[in-house]
Amino acid sequence: MIIATANPEILSELDRPNSYIGKVVPRPNLERLMQGRGLYVSDMELPRMAHVVFLRSPHAHAKIVSIDAAAAKRLPGVIAVVTGEELGTVITPWVGVLSHLKGLKSAPQHAIAIDRACWQGEAVAAIVATGRAVAEDAAEIVKVEYQQLDAVTDMRTALDSVTPVIHPALGDNLAFERNLDAGAVDAAFAGSDEVAEAEFIFARHTGVTLEPRSVVSDWNAAEARLTIYQGTQAPHMVQNIAALHLGLQESQVRVVCKDVGGSFGIKVHIYADEMATYALSKLLRRPVKFVADRVESFNTDIHARDHRCRGRIGVKRDGTITAFEIDDLTGIGPYSMYPRTSAIEANQVVNLVGGPYVTKNYRARARVVFQNKNVMCQYRAVGHPIACSVTEGLVDLAASKIGMDPVEIRRRNLIADDAYPCASPSGLRFELLSHHAAMNKLMTMMDYDALRAEQAALRNKNIHRGIGIASFIEVTNPSAAFYGVGGARISSQDGVAVRLDAQGSVICQTSITEQGQGSESLTAQIVGSVLGVSMERVRVILGDTDNTPYGGGTWASRGAGIGGEAALQAAKILRNNILEVAAAILQSSPAELDIAHNAIVNASDGAPRIELNELARIVYFRPDTLPPGIQPELMATRHFVPREYPFAFTNGVQASWLEVDTDTGFVRLLRHWVVEDCGTLINPQLVDEQIRGGVVQGLGAALFEKCIYDERGQLTNANMADYLVPMSGEMPDIDVGHVVSPTSETELGAKGAGEAGTAGAAAAVANAVNDALKPFGAVITEIPLTPQLILTALGRI
Amino acid sequence: MKASAFAYARATSVVNALELLAAHGDKAKVLSGGQSLMPAMNLRLISPELIVDINGIAELRGIAVRGDTLKLGALTRHVDLMRSPEIAAHAPLLARAIAHIAHPAIRNRGTLGGSLAHADPASELPACMLALNATIIMRGPGGERRMAAEDFFTGIYETALSVQELLVAVELPVAHKNAAYFFDEFARRHGDYAIVGLAAQAIVKDGIFADLRLAFFAVGDRPVLAKIATKLVGGEVTPAILSDASMALGEQLDPQEDQQASASMRRHLAKVLLARCVSALLGRPDLKAGGSA
Amino acid sequence: MHVSITLEVNGERVDALVLPRLNLADFLREHLQLTGTHVGCEHGVCGACTVRVDGEIVRSCLMLAVQTDNASVETIEGLSDSGEIADLQAAFRDRNALQCGFCTPGMLIAAQDLLKQQPEPDRERIREHLSGNYCRCTGYQAIIDAVETTARARSGRQP
């Protein structure tokens, strides 16, 4: 294990002459984005393209008695008004279950609701017109008669016998339940010196991607081919599902992703309105464009993190944590999302609570219940923020009970850095983590003792600052254990094809996708490094099922670890192939040659022998000059899939330093720190920026974000003035440091890094607020930590 | 979200604007800055048949000092208030308040007249008008009307303006030589609507308030001039006096409950602002924490 | 129903016939195919649609196209082609102050607006001026760094 210094040029086993791995290089795709010349799906126009607007249920739960679209259809510019029944002739419904989530049940969901709307915002009709404005005019005059039904809007009572069952055929509103009992929990609590418990409440969040969900679906009836332009993270998954439900072969469907204005998991799911858009294109035999507006986004983009989790921790006087126990309840929407299911988040919570610690006694129950609210599914760091906030909140409560410093209690319970490989009570297998090294580094970076002294001094002046610490583990590089085993046709492998072109440039096609995290850059950096080619010569093609290998895409922090390894292996093969041809041309042997600075060189002294573009010219245009029998192959493809570990776990620790104005309840974030161990860093700057972005999403969760539903199931703050996202004025600077524990499952050694920031940020802030409020005896275990909540906890209002 | 269709007219003068408003009544909406009107229209919360664009009316522009009076045209943009030397000299409270309004791009378009006519209870400028003892000047079919700012705001998005009237200007007395000002608001993020705010103008002589106008906003359905100001005028403000005034303030205010704050939280924050304001204006740090019951 | 307008966009004269309800953002994107100006909320909160009208930054989703008659409009494409923000863009690139890039045109225009008014803003001031531009990807710090670096370079100080 290597501790990474501030200098990003770390040595790695891939340190070749001019290796890009571990270096900060600018991303190749930035210029077009900065000049406003990107191509986002929302920018796209095709000939004869029509626009769809969805008429959406204003009620959380209602029978659709009748739809009268006669007047709407007559409006000039309106092409069609289509109901769920009509669309049902073109597209089949789906059920969001996976077989490995035992007992998970859900009801069939249609692209457009038939008979019944089950959440406020569910589409009940589609209006297709020549423009969005006209379609909205028409939507206003479609007459829908609803018969309102009782809505299930409180997860706490969703399973009560008096509460209506949303899908009677399912028997009750329980979508999924998981129970885990490891070690000897009751004995452990009985033997504890102190037991602390709390109910942790997490607000519902949504992603608020700046570019809303956008699809252009182009059914070419003459070719019988469907081209879907969509900002999806998983184009092959979309290809598979669109084909399946539209009665097409996968080979008839092409999915293209160009620039994507933010995703964070929001755009990795299958949405009813997007499926409806594909179907409408087929029905109407022309391109159809759907761009969700901001209000629609709030109402229909997946929500996440709506949990109430009771937690308990046992501890001995010497700081030994004896047991963790949780009872987690989460209220999703009326359907489990497709195809990844809405049970994964709760499943992760059960898996991850207590993860960083040696404690073997752990009991958990998680229940997922249906509600008449928007659908819920995976959003950045899936379940980790809940698990980390509960775990780290409990650890701080335990520390309080025995009067121990929060860092000290963690030091006494974090898994030792030399204890690997090992497994958690929930069955997670850890290859190599670095909890203690990370904590040590954090202490140095933040100068913990100095902050404690400052805190004490300021308390005397009635200024209340707090320090919060949160250790965490993070799932990355998932194998088929995540989705594949459950029957989902979601690939857990990825592939890269790399070739040397006639002018000596390198073209890579990769099945991972880019939403701004740097997938294009990391691929070019790896390929350039292995081939000895400068990055300006490397072009990366991604996001096109017609022009890339088959793969999973970018999600669950898998792009660098899995796609990167595939790029590395493919480039190695191509390098060997190039050296074989070079050896033949130069009458040498591959072992005596190398590639550096875009040229074949002597391995011994680096002297250039022949330029790559010259070699390419010979191969492509003058093979007659090659020795007999040689069939040069200047293209190579390799796929990679994790086989040994179901997940490549990473670890880290975060700290928050903040001030609470106890007169107003306002929290000022002063600074934030993250020490992260994600193995080999391909581009340290990009990793750090992913962490910062992830942290700020977690800070938004801690202080600001909440989807506010009323008791009738109405989302009452579906706009950007009332749903508070973090803006620059309130965010702190974030210092990032690294420990490096490469995975030995790949040659690259890279694990994932995209979600770590979000996993622990809210936990650190919550612990910091409670630390600040210690003198007042207030403990808050709910987020967002609004001024209202804080003033109430302080007894000021 | 696209606005419903509407007709558009560019008014060439106040008279022309009034003609259009008279003809169309409540089916017409005046477009000045558009920073509140356009979101409402894009969200289809309102669907006027006619938009009367007054941005071209020259007589509505301008900041002028005449003797003891500062006259501000209705089309004065927020950014103009920030940059104006006349405002800095004669009504510095406005320059301080503007910094809290939304963001630069909004301030470049938003207008004084628009903000006052829109009368969002959480907005800054209506309260500033109360603090500065401003007179609102309107024109309609019946000619010109002048009204004290404290009578102008009648409810949430409600003012004394009839649908056929246009707010054309605001007049305020130029700052007194011993005038002191305070402006602050509590908002979750820079530029957000205030949860509670206070715009205050005082005349301070030898550590005593000779005059004090405390205009609270986001504490009810309109900006409120706190009656308790009289308790603080004319003599030394002791912690006990401030505490008493603070309690009475809580009784005068009838704040709304919404997603940002409960009524009791708003009352509490108003008291915190009162203490901070009095402390700042009098240079009395000992009063800063007092006053919140 | 359509209104005739004549305006200048990125230095080019444009004559158009538009419906009153067409907002400036949609006009730029759909009628002129200048898609660098993005639409993120249509209620003036996110800043993605920020452009310059007569030299001042505005939310183009809150202006009607008909209001730009006789006005001069500048979009990110124009500011890029003229080279006016080349140093700012270079700083963004070097610092990776953009990820998905959707907020970036608005962010660059707002940042340039600050630097034109205040050549040496401190970090707090930069954060304040950009407080109306939403970014979900970067967490803002890299953007603040890039603007700060550019400010220093423009005023001749070492970065």
PDB file of N, CA, C and O in Angstrom, chain A residues 206-260:
ATOM      1  N   THR A 206     -33.782  13.842  -4.945  1.00  0.00           N
ATOM      2  CA  THR A 206     -33.752  13.536  -6.361  1.00  0.00           C
ATOM      3  C   THR A 206     -32.497  14.148  -6.959  1.00  0.00           C
ATOM      4  O   THR A 206     -31.842  14.975  -6.339  1.00  0.00           O
ATOM      5  N   GLY A 207     -32.151  13.695  -8.152  1.00  0.00           N
ATOM      6  CA  GLY A 207     -30.836  14.022  -8.683  1.00  0.00           C
ATOM      7  C   GLY A 207     -30.670  15.442  -9.200  1.00  0.00           C
ATOM      8  O   GLY A 207     -29.599  16.010  -9.112  1.00  0.00           O
ATOM      9  N   VAL A 208     -31.729  16.009  -9.749  1.00  0.00           N
ATOM     10  CA  VAL A 208     -31.687  17.350 -10.346  1.00  0.00           C
ATOM     11  C   VAL A 208     -30.501  17.482 -11.314  1.00  0.00           C
ATOM     12  O   VAL A 208     -29.623  18.341 -11.127  1.00  0.00           O
ATOM     13  N   THR A 209     -30.468  16.611 -12.299  1.00  0.00           N
ATOM     14  CA  THR A 209     -29.463  16.764 -13.348  1.00  0.00           C
ATOM     15  C   THR A 209     -29.791  18.047 -14.100  1.00  0.00           C
ATOM     16  O   THR A 209     -30.956  18.323 -14.378  1.00  0.00           O
ATOM     17  N   LEU A 210     -28.780  18.829 -14.431  1.00  0.00           N
ATOM     18  CA  LEU A 210     -29.089  20.122 -15.037  1.00  0.00           C
ATOM     19  C   LEU A 210     -29.725  19.946 -16.419  1.00  0.00           C
ATOM     20  O   LEU A 210     -30.662  20.662 -16.780  1.00  0.00           O
ATOM     21  N   GLU A 211     -29.237  18.984 -17.198  1.00  0.00           N
ATOM     22  CA  GLU A 211     -29.978  18.659 -18.411  1.00  0.00           C
ATOM     23  C   GLU A 211     -31.036  17.646 -18.002  1.00  0.00           C
ATOM     24  O   GLU A 211     -30.719  16.583 -17.468  1.00  0.00           O
ATOM     25  N   PRO A 212     -32.298  17.951 -18.218  1.00  0.00           N
ATOM     26  CA  PRO A 212     -33.338  16.992 -17.818  1.00  0.00           C
ATOM     27  C   PRO A 212     -33.237  15.730 -18.680  1.00  0.00           C
ATOM     28  O   PRO A 212     -32.508  15.690 -19.664  1.00  0.00           O
ATOM     29  N   ARG A 213     -34.006  14.703 -18.292  1.00  0.00           N
ATOM     30  CA  ARG A 213     -34.032  13.487 -19.098  1.00  0.00           C
ATOM     31  C   ARG A 213     -34.509  13.849 -20.503  1.00  0.00           C
ATOM     32  O   ARG A 213     -35.498  14.534 -20.673  1.00  0.00           O
ATOM     33  N   SER A 214     -33.785  13.366 -21.475  1.00  0.00           N
ATOM     34  CA  SER A 214     -34.090  13.713 -22.868  1.00  0.00           C
ATOM     35  C   SER A 214     -33.906  12.490 -23.744  1.00  0.00           C
ATOM     36  O   SER A 214     -32.944  11.744 -23.582  1.00  0.00           O
ATOM     37  N   VAL A 215     -34.835  12.291 -24.655  1.00  0.00           N
ATOM     38  CA  VAL A 215     -34.770  11.161 -25.589  1.00  0.00           C
ATOM     39  C   VAL A 215     -35.203  11.642 -26.965  1.00  0.00           C
ATOM     40  O   VAL A 215     -36.178  12.375 -27.089  1.00  0.00           O
ATOM     41  N   VAL A 216     -34.476  11.245 -27.986  1.00  0.00           N
ATOM     42  CA  VAL A 216     -35.004  11.359 -29.341  1.00  0.00           C
ATOM     43  C   VAL A 216     -35.072   9.930 -29.871  1.00  0.00           C
ATOM     44  O   VAL A 216     -34.054   9.246 -29.943  1.00  0.00           O
ATOM     45  N   SER A 217     -36.275   9.479 -30.177  1.00  0.00           N
ATOM     46  CA  SER A 217     -36.452   8.110 -30.648  1.00  0.00           C
ATOM     47  C   SER A 217     -36.819   8.144 -32.124  1.00  0.00           C
ATOM     48  O   SER A 217     -37.744   8.838 -32.516  1.00  0.00           O
ATOM     49  N   ASP A 218     -36.057   7.427 -32.917  1.00  0.00           N
ATOM     50  CA  ASP A 218     -36.240   7.514 -34.371  1.00  0.00           C
ATOM     51  C   ASP A 218     -36.484   6.133 -34.956  1.00  0.00           C
ATOM     52  O   ASP A 218     -35.545   5.363 -35.202  1.00  0.00           O
ATOM     53  N   TRP A 219     -37.749   5.817 -35.165  1.00  0.00           N
ATOM     54  CA  TRP A 219     -38.092   4.547 -35.808  1.00  0.00           C
ATOM     55  C   TRP A 219     -38.121   4.780 -37.306  1.00  0.00           C
ATOM     56  O   TRP A 219     -38.910   5.573 -37.811  1.00  0.00           O
ATOM     57  N   ASN A 220     -37.224   4.101 -38.007  1.00  0.00           N
ATOM     58  CA  ASN A 220     -37.222   4.168 -39.455  1.00  0.00           C
ATOM     59  C   ASN A 220     -37.989   2.964 -39.964  1.00  0.00           C
ATOM     60  O   ASN A 220     -37.491   1.837 -39.951  1.00  0.00           O
ATOM     61  N   ALA A 221     -39.228   3.190 -40.387  1.00  0.00           N
ATOM     62  CA  ALA A 221     -40.089   2.067 -40.753  1.00  0.00           C
ATOM     63  C   ALA A 221     -39.558   1.327 -41.969  1.00  0.00           C
ATOM     64  O   ALA A 221     -39.726   0.109 -42.094  1.00  0.00           O
ATOM     65  N   ALA A 222     -38.899   2.043 -42.859  1.00  0.00           N
ATOM     66  CA  ALA A 222     -38.405   1.385 -44.073  1.00  0.00           C
ATOM     67  C   ALA A 222     -37.268   0.415 -43.737  1.00  0.00           C
ATOM     68  O   ALA A 222     -37.152  -0.659 -44.288  1.00  0.00           O
ATOM     69  N   GLU A 223     -36.433   0.826 -42.795  1.00  0.00           N
ATOM     70  CA  GLU A 223     -35.318  -0.036 -42.403  1.00  0.00           C
ATOM     71  C   GLU A 223     -35.703  -0.980 -41.287  1.00  0.00           C
ATOM     72  O   GLU A 223     -34.920  -1.862 -40.925  1.00  0.00           O
ATOM     73  N   ALA A 224     -36.859  -0.759 -40.718  1.00  0.00           N
ATOM     74  CA  ALA A 224     -37.283  -1.484 -39.507  1.00  0.00           C
ATOM     75  C   ALA A 224     -36.190  -1.404 -38.439  1.00  0.00           C
ATOM     76  O   ALA A 224     -35.819  -2.399 -37.826  1.00  0.00           O
ATOM     77  N   ARG A 225     -35.669  -0.222 -38.255  1.00  0.00           N
ATOM     78  CA  ARG A 225     -34.612  -0.004 -37.240  1.00  0.00           C
ATOM     79  C   ARG A 225     -34.993   1.164 -36.356  1.00  0.00           C
ATOM     80  O   ARG A 225     -35.506   2.181 -36.819  1.00  0.00           O
ATOM     81  N   LEU A 226     -34.718   0.983 -35.098  1.00  0.00           N
ATOM     82  CA  LEU A 226     -34.994   2.035 -34.120  1.00  0.00           C
ATOM     83  C   LEU A 226     -33.675   2.615 -33.622  1.00  0.00           C
ATOM     84  O   LEU A 226     -32.828   1.857 -33.137  1.00  0.00           O
ATOM     85  N   THR A 227     -33.492   3.901 -33.775  1.00  0.00           N
ATOM     86  CA  THR A 227     -32.310   4.555 -33.218  1.00  0.00           C
ATOM     87  C   THR A 227     -32.766   5.429 -32.059  1.00  0.00           C
ATOM     88  O   THR A 227     -33.624   6.290 -32.228  1.00  0.00           O
ATOM     89  N   ILE A 228     -32.225   5.170 -30.909  1.00  0.00           N
ATOM     90  CA  ILE A 228     -32.592   5.919 -29.700  1.00  0.00           C
ATOM     91  C   ILE A 228     -31.412   6.794 -29.305  1.00  0.00           C
ATOM     92  O   ILE A 228     -30.317   6.276 -29.059  1.00  0.00           O
ATOM     93  N   TYR A 229     -31.629   8.090 -29.302  1.00  0.00           N
ATOM     94  CA  TYR A 229     -30.620   9.026 -28.811  1.00  0.00           C
ATOM     95  C   TYR A 229     -31.010   9.368 -27.381  1.00  0.00           C
ATOM     96  O   TYR A 229     -32.082   9.910 -27.138  1.00  0.00           O
ATOM     97  N   GLN A 230     -30.176   9.019 -26.457  1.00  0.00           N
ATOM     98  CA  GLN A 230     -30.575   9.176 -25.054  1.00  0.00           C
ATOM     99  C   GLN A 230     -29.333   9.352 -24.203  1.00  0.00           C
ATOM    100  O   GLN A 230     -28.296   8.753 -24.465  1.00  0.00           O
ATOM    101  N   GLY A 231     -29.425  10.161 -23.188  1.00  0.00           N
ATOM    102  CA  GLY A 231     -28.290  10.352 -22.290  1.00  0.00           C
ATOM    103  C   GLY A 231     -28.218   9.271 -21.243  1.00  0.00           C
ATOM    104  O   GLY A 231     -28.162   9.541 -20.061  1.00  0.00           O
ATOM    105  N   THR A 232     -28.209   8.002 -21.659  1.00  0.00           N
ATOM    106  CA  THR A 232     -28.237   6.905 -20.704  1.00  0.00           C
ATOM    107  C   THR A 232     -26.831   6.480 -20.311  1.00  0.00           C
ATOM    108  O   THR A 232     -25.889   6.607 -21.089  1.00  0.00           O
ATOM    109  N   GLN A 233     -26.690   5.969 -19.127  1.00  0.00           N
ATOM    110  CA  GLN A 233     -25.399   5.449 -18.670  1.00  0.00           C
ATOM    111  C   GLN A 233     -25.169   4.029 -19.195  1.00  0.00           C
ATOM    112  O   GLN A 233     -24.032   3.546 -19.170  1.00  0.00           O
ATOM    113  N   ALA A 234     -26.227   3.357 -19.622  1.00  0.00           N
ATOM    114  CA  ALA A 234     -26.122   1.943 -19.990  1.00  0.00           C
ATOM    115  C   ALA A 234     -26.803   1.682 -21.328  1.00  0.00           C
ATOM    116  O   ALA A 234     -27.888   1.102 -21.378  1.00  0.00           O
ATOM    117  N   PRO A 235     -26.162   2.072 -22.411  1.00  0.00           N
ATOM    118  CA  PRO A 235     -26.837   1.973 -23.721  1.00  0.00           C
ATOM    119  C   PRO A 235     -27.195   0.544 -24.127  1.00  0.00           C
ATOM    120  O   PRO A 235     -28.252   0.344 -24.738  1.00  0.00           O
ATOM    121  N   HIS A 236     -26.369  -0.429 -23.788  1.00  0.00           N
ATOM    122  CA  HIS A 236     -26.715  -1.797 -24.184  1.00  0.00           C
ATOM    123  C   HIS A 236     -27.920  -2.309 -23.416  1.00  0.00           C
ATOM    124  O   HIS A 236     -28.721  -3.091 -23.928  1.00  0.00           O
ATOM    125  N   MET A 237     -28.060  -1.844 -22.194  1.00  0.00           N
ATOM    126  CA  MET A 237     -29.224  -2.229 -21.413  1.00  0.00           C
ATOM    127  C   MET A 237     -30.482  -1.644 -22.059  1.00  0.00           C
ATOM    128  O   MET A 237     -31.506  -2.324 -22.190  1.00  0.00           O
ATOM    129  N   VAL A 238     -30.400  -0.391 -22.470  1.00  0.00           N
ATOM    130  CA  VAL A 238     -31.549   0.248 -23.123  1.00  0.00           C
ATOM    131  C   VAL A 238     -31.871  -0.470 -24.432  1.00  0.00           C
ATOM    132  O   VAL A 238     -33.032  -0.725 -24.758  1.00  0.00           O
ATOM    133  N   GLN A 239     -30.828  -0.830 -25.147  1.00  0.00           N
ATOM    134  CA  GLN A 239     -31.023  -1.550 -26.409  1.00  0.00           C
ATOM    135  C   GLN A 239     -31.786  -2.849 -26.157  1.00  0.00           C
ATOM    136  O   GLN A 239     -32.768  -3.166 -26.844  1.00  0.00           O
ATOM    137  N   ASN A 240     -31.344  -3.571 -25.154  1.00  0.00           N
ATOM    138  CA  ASN A 240     -31.961  -4.854 -24.846  1.00  0.00           C
ATOM    139  C   ASN A 240     -33.426  -4.683 -24.452  1.00  0.00           C
ATOM    140  O   ASN A 240     -34.317  -5.386 -24.931  1.00  0.00           O
ATOM    141  N   ILE A 241     -33.682  -3.720 -23.586  1.00  0.00           N
ATOM    142  CA  ILE A 241     -35.033  -3.560 -23.063  1.00  0.00           C
ATOM    143  C   ILE A 241     -35.984  -2.968 -24.092  1.00  0.00           C
ATOM    144  O   ILE A 241     -37.143  -3.386 -24.213  1.00  0.00           O
ATOM    145  N   ALA A 242     -35.498  -2.015 -24.867  1.00  0.00           N
ATOM    146  CA  ALA A 242     -36.355  -1.440 -25.917  1.00  0.00           C
ATOM    147  C   ALA A 242     -36.751  -2.536 -26.905  1.00  0.00           C
ATOM    148  O   ALA A 242     -37.917  -2.649 -27.295  1.00  0.00           O
ATOM    149  N   ALA A 243     -35.772  -3.345 -27.292  1.00  0.00           N
ATOM    150  CA  ALA A 243     -36.071  -4.430 -28.240  1.00  0.00           C
ATOM    151  C   ALA A 243     -37.078  -5.401 -27.638  1.00  0.00           C
ATOM    152  O   ALA A 243     -38.067  -5.773 -28.272  1.00  0.00           O
ATOM    153  N   LEU A 244     -36.829  -5.780 -26.404  1.00  0.00           N
ATOM    154  CA  LEU A 244     -37.685  -6.767 -25.738  1.00  0.00           C
ATOM    155  C   LEU A 244     -39.138  -6.312 -25.714  1.00  0.00           C
ATOM    156  O   LEU A 244     -40.047  -7.077 -26.045  1.00  0.00           O
ATOM    157  N   HIS A 245     -39.362  -5.063 -25.327  1.00  0.00           N
ATOM    158  CA  HIS A 245     -40.738  -4.617 -25.120  1.00  0.00           C
ATOM    159  C   HIS A 245     -41.419  -4.090 -26.365  1.00  0.00           C
ATOM    160  O   HIS A 245     -42.639  -3.922 -26.387  1.00  0.00           O
ATOM    161  N   LEU A 246     -40.631  -3.830 -27.403  1.00  0.00           N
ATOM    162  CA  LEU A 246     -41.225  -3.378 -28.649  1.00  0.00           C
ATOM    163  C   LEU A 246     -41.317  -4.516 -29.666  1.00  0.00           C
ATOM    164  O   LEU A 246     -41.687  -4.295 -30.820  1.00  0.00           O
ATOM    165  N   GLY A 247     -40.957  -5.706 -29.248  1.00  0.00           N
ATOM    166  CA  GLY A 247     -41.040  -6.856 -30.148  1.00  0.00           C
ATOM    167  C   GLY A 247     -40.010  -6.809 -31.262  1.00  0.00           C
ATOM    168  O   GLY A 247     -40.290  -7.217 -32.390  1.00  0.00           O
ATOM    169  N   LEU A 248     -38.836  -6.290 -30.963  1.00  0.00           N
ATOM    170  CA  LEU A 248     -37.784  -6.197 -31.975  1.00  0.00           C
ATOM    171  C   LEU A 248     -36.603  -7.070 -31.587  1.00  0.00           C
ATOM    172  O   LEU A 248     -36.481  -7.503 -30.442  1.00  0.00           O
ATOM    173  N   GLN A 249     -35.742  -7.334 -32.556  1.00  0.00           N
ATOM    174  CA  GLN A 249     -34.459  -7.957 -32.247  1.00  0.00           C
ATOM    175  C   GLN A 249     -33.525  -6.865 -31.750  1.00  0.00           C
ATOM    176  O   GLN A 249     -33.619  -5.718 -32.196  1.00  0.00           O
ATOM    177  N   GLU A 250     -32.586  -7.238 -30.885  1.00  0.00           N
ATOM    178  CA  GLU A 250     -31.603  -6.245 -30.430  1.00  0.00           C
ATOM    179  C   GLU A 250     -30.858  -5.619 -31.592  1.00  0.00           C
ATOM    180  O   GLU A 250     -30.526  -4.449 -31.578  1.00  0.00           O
ATOM    181  N   SER A 251     -30.640  -6.419 -32.633  1.00  0.00           N
ATOM    182  CA  SER A 251     -29.895  -5.899 -33.775  1.00  0.00           C
ATOM    183  C   SER A 251     -30.679  -4.842 -34.542  1.00  0.00           C
ATOM    184  O   SER A 251     -30.122  -4.142 -35.384  1.00  0.00           O
ATOM    185  N   GLN A 252     -31.963  -4.708 -34.235  1.00  0.00           N
ATOM    186  CA  GLN A 252     -32.747  -3.663 -34.892  1.00  0.00           C
ATOM    187  C   GLN A 252     -32.712  -2.352 -34.111  1.00  0.00           C
ATOM    188  O   GLN A 252     -33.294  -1.356 -34.549  1.00  0.00           O
ATOM    189  N   VAL A 253     -32.063  -2.376 -32.959  1.00  0.00           N
ATOM    190  CA  VAL A 253     -32.077  -1.195 -32.107  1.00  0.00           C
ATOM    191  C   VAL A 253     -30.659  -0.676 -31.925  1.00  0.00           C
ATOM    192  O   VAL A 253     -29.739  -1.428 -31.618  1.00  0.00           O
ATOM    193  N   ARG A 254     -30.516   0.603 -32.143  1.00  0.00           N
ATOM    194  CA  ARG A 254     -29.223   1.244 -31.895  1.00  0.00           C
ATOM    195  C   ARG A 254     -29.435   2.345 -30.859  1.00  0.00           C
ATOM    196  O   ARG A 254     -30.384   3.122 -30.968  1.00  0.00           O
ATOM    197  N   VAL A 255     -28.572   2.381 -29.862  1.00  0.00           N
ATOM    198  CA  VAL A 255     -28.665   3.429 -28.840  1.00  0.00           C
ATOM    199  C   VAL A 255     -27.417   4.290 -28.920  1.00  0.00           C
ATOM    200  O   VAL A 255     -26.301   3.763 -28.919  1.00  0.00           O
ATOM    201  N   VAL A 256     -27.626   5.573 -29.028  1.00  0.00           N
ATOM    202  CA  VAL A 256     -26.521   6.515 -29.179  1.00  0.00           C
ATOM    203  C   VAL A 256     -26.566   7.537 -28.046  1.00  0.00           C
ATOM    204  O   VAL A 256     -27.598   8.137 -27.790  1.00  0.00           O
ATOM    205  N   CYS A 257     -25.434   7.700 -27.357  1.00  0.00           N
ATOM    206  CA  CYS A 257     -25.350   8.732 -26.320  1.00  0.00           C
ATOM    207  C   CYS A 257     -24.231   9.679 -26.698  1.00  0.00           C
ATOM    208  O   CYS A 257     -23.119   9.233 -26.894  1.00  0.00           O
ATOM    209  N   LYS A 258     -24.539  10.945 -26.795  1.00  0.00           N
ATOM    210  CA  LYS A 258     -23.451  11.885 -27.031  1.00  0.00           C
ATOM    211  C   LYS A 258     -23.161  12.589 -25.720  1.00  0.00           C
ATOM    212  O   LYS A 258     -22.916  11.925 -24.725  1.00  0.00           O
ATOM    213  N   ASP A 259     -23.204  13.874 -25.678  1.00  0.00           N
ATOM    214  CA  ASP A 259     -22.943  14.530 -24.409  1.00  0.00           C
ATOM    215  C   ASP A 259     -24.172  14.417 -23.518  1.00  0.00           C
ATOM    216  O   ASP A 259     -25.299  14.435 -23.990  1.00  0.00           O
ATOM    217  N   VAL A 260     -23.909  14.250 -22.230  1.00  0.00           N
ATOM    218  CA  VAL A 260     -25.001  14.065 -21.275  1.00  0.00           C
ATOM    219  C   VAL A 260     -24.862  15.128 -20.202  1.00  0.00           C
ATOM    220  O   VAL A 260     -23.807  15.229 -19.569  1.00  0.00           O
TER     221      VAL A 260
END
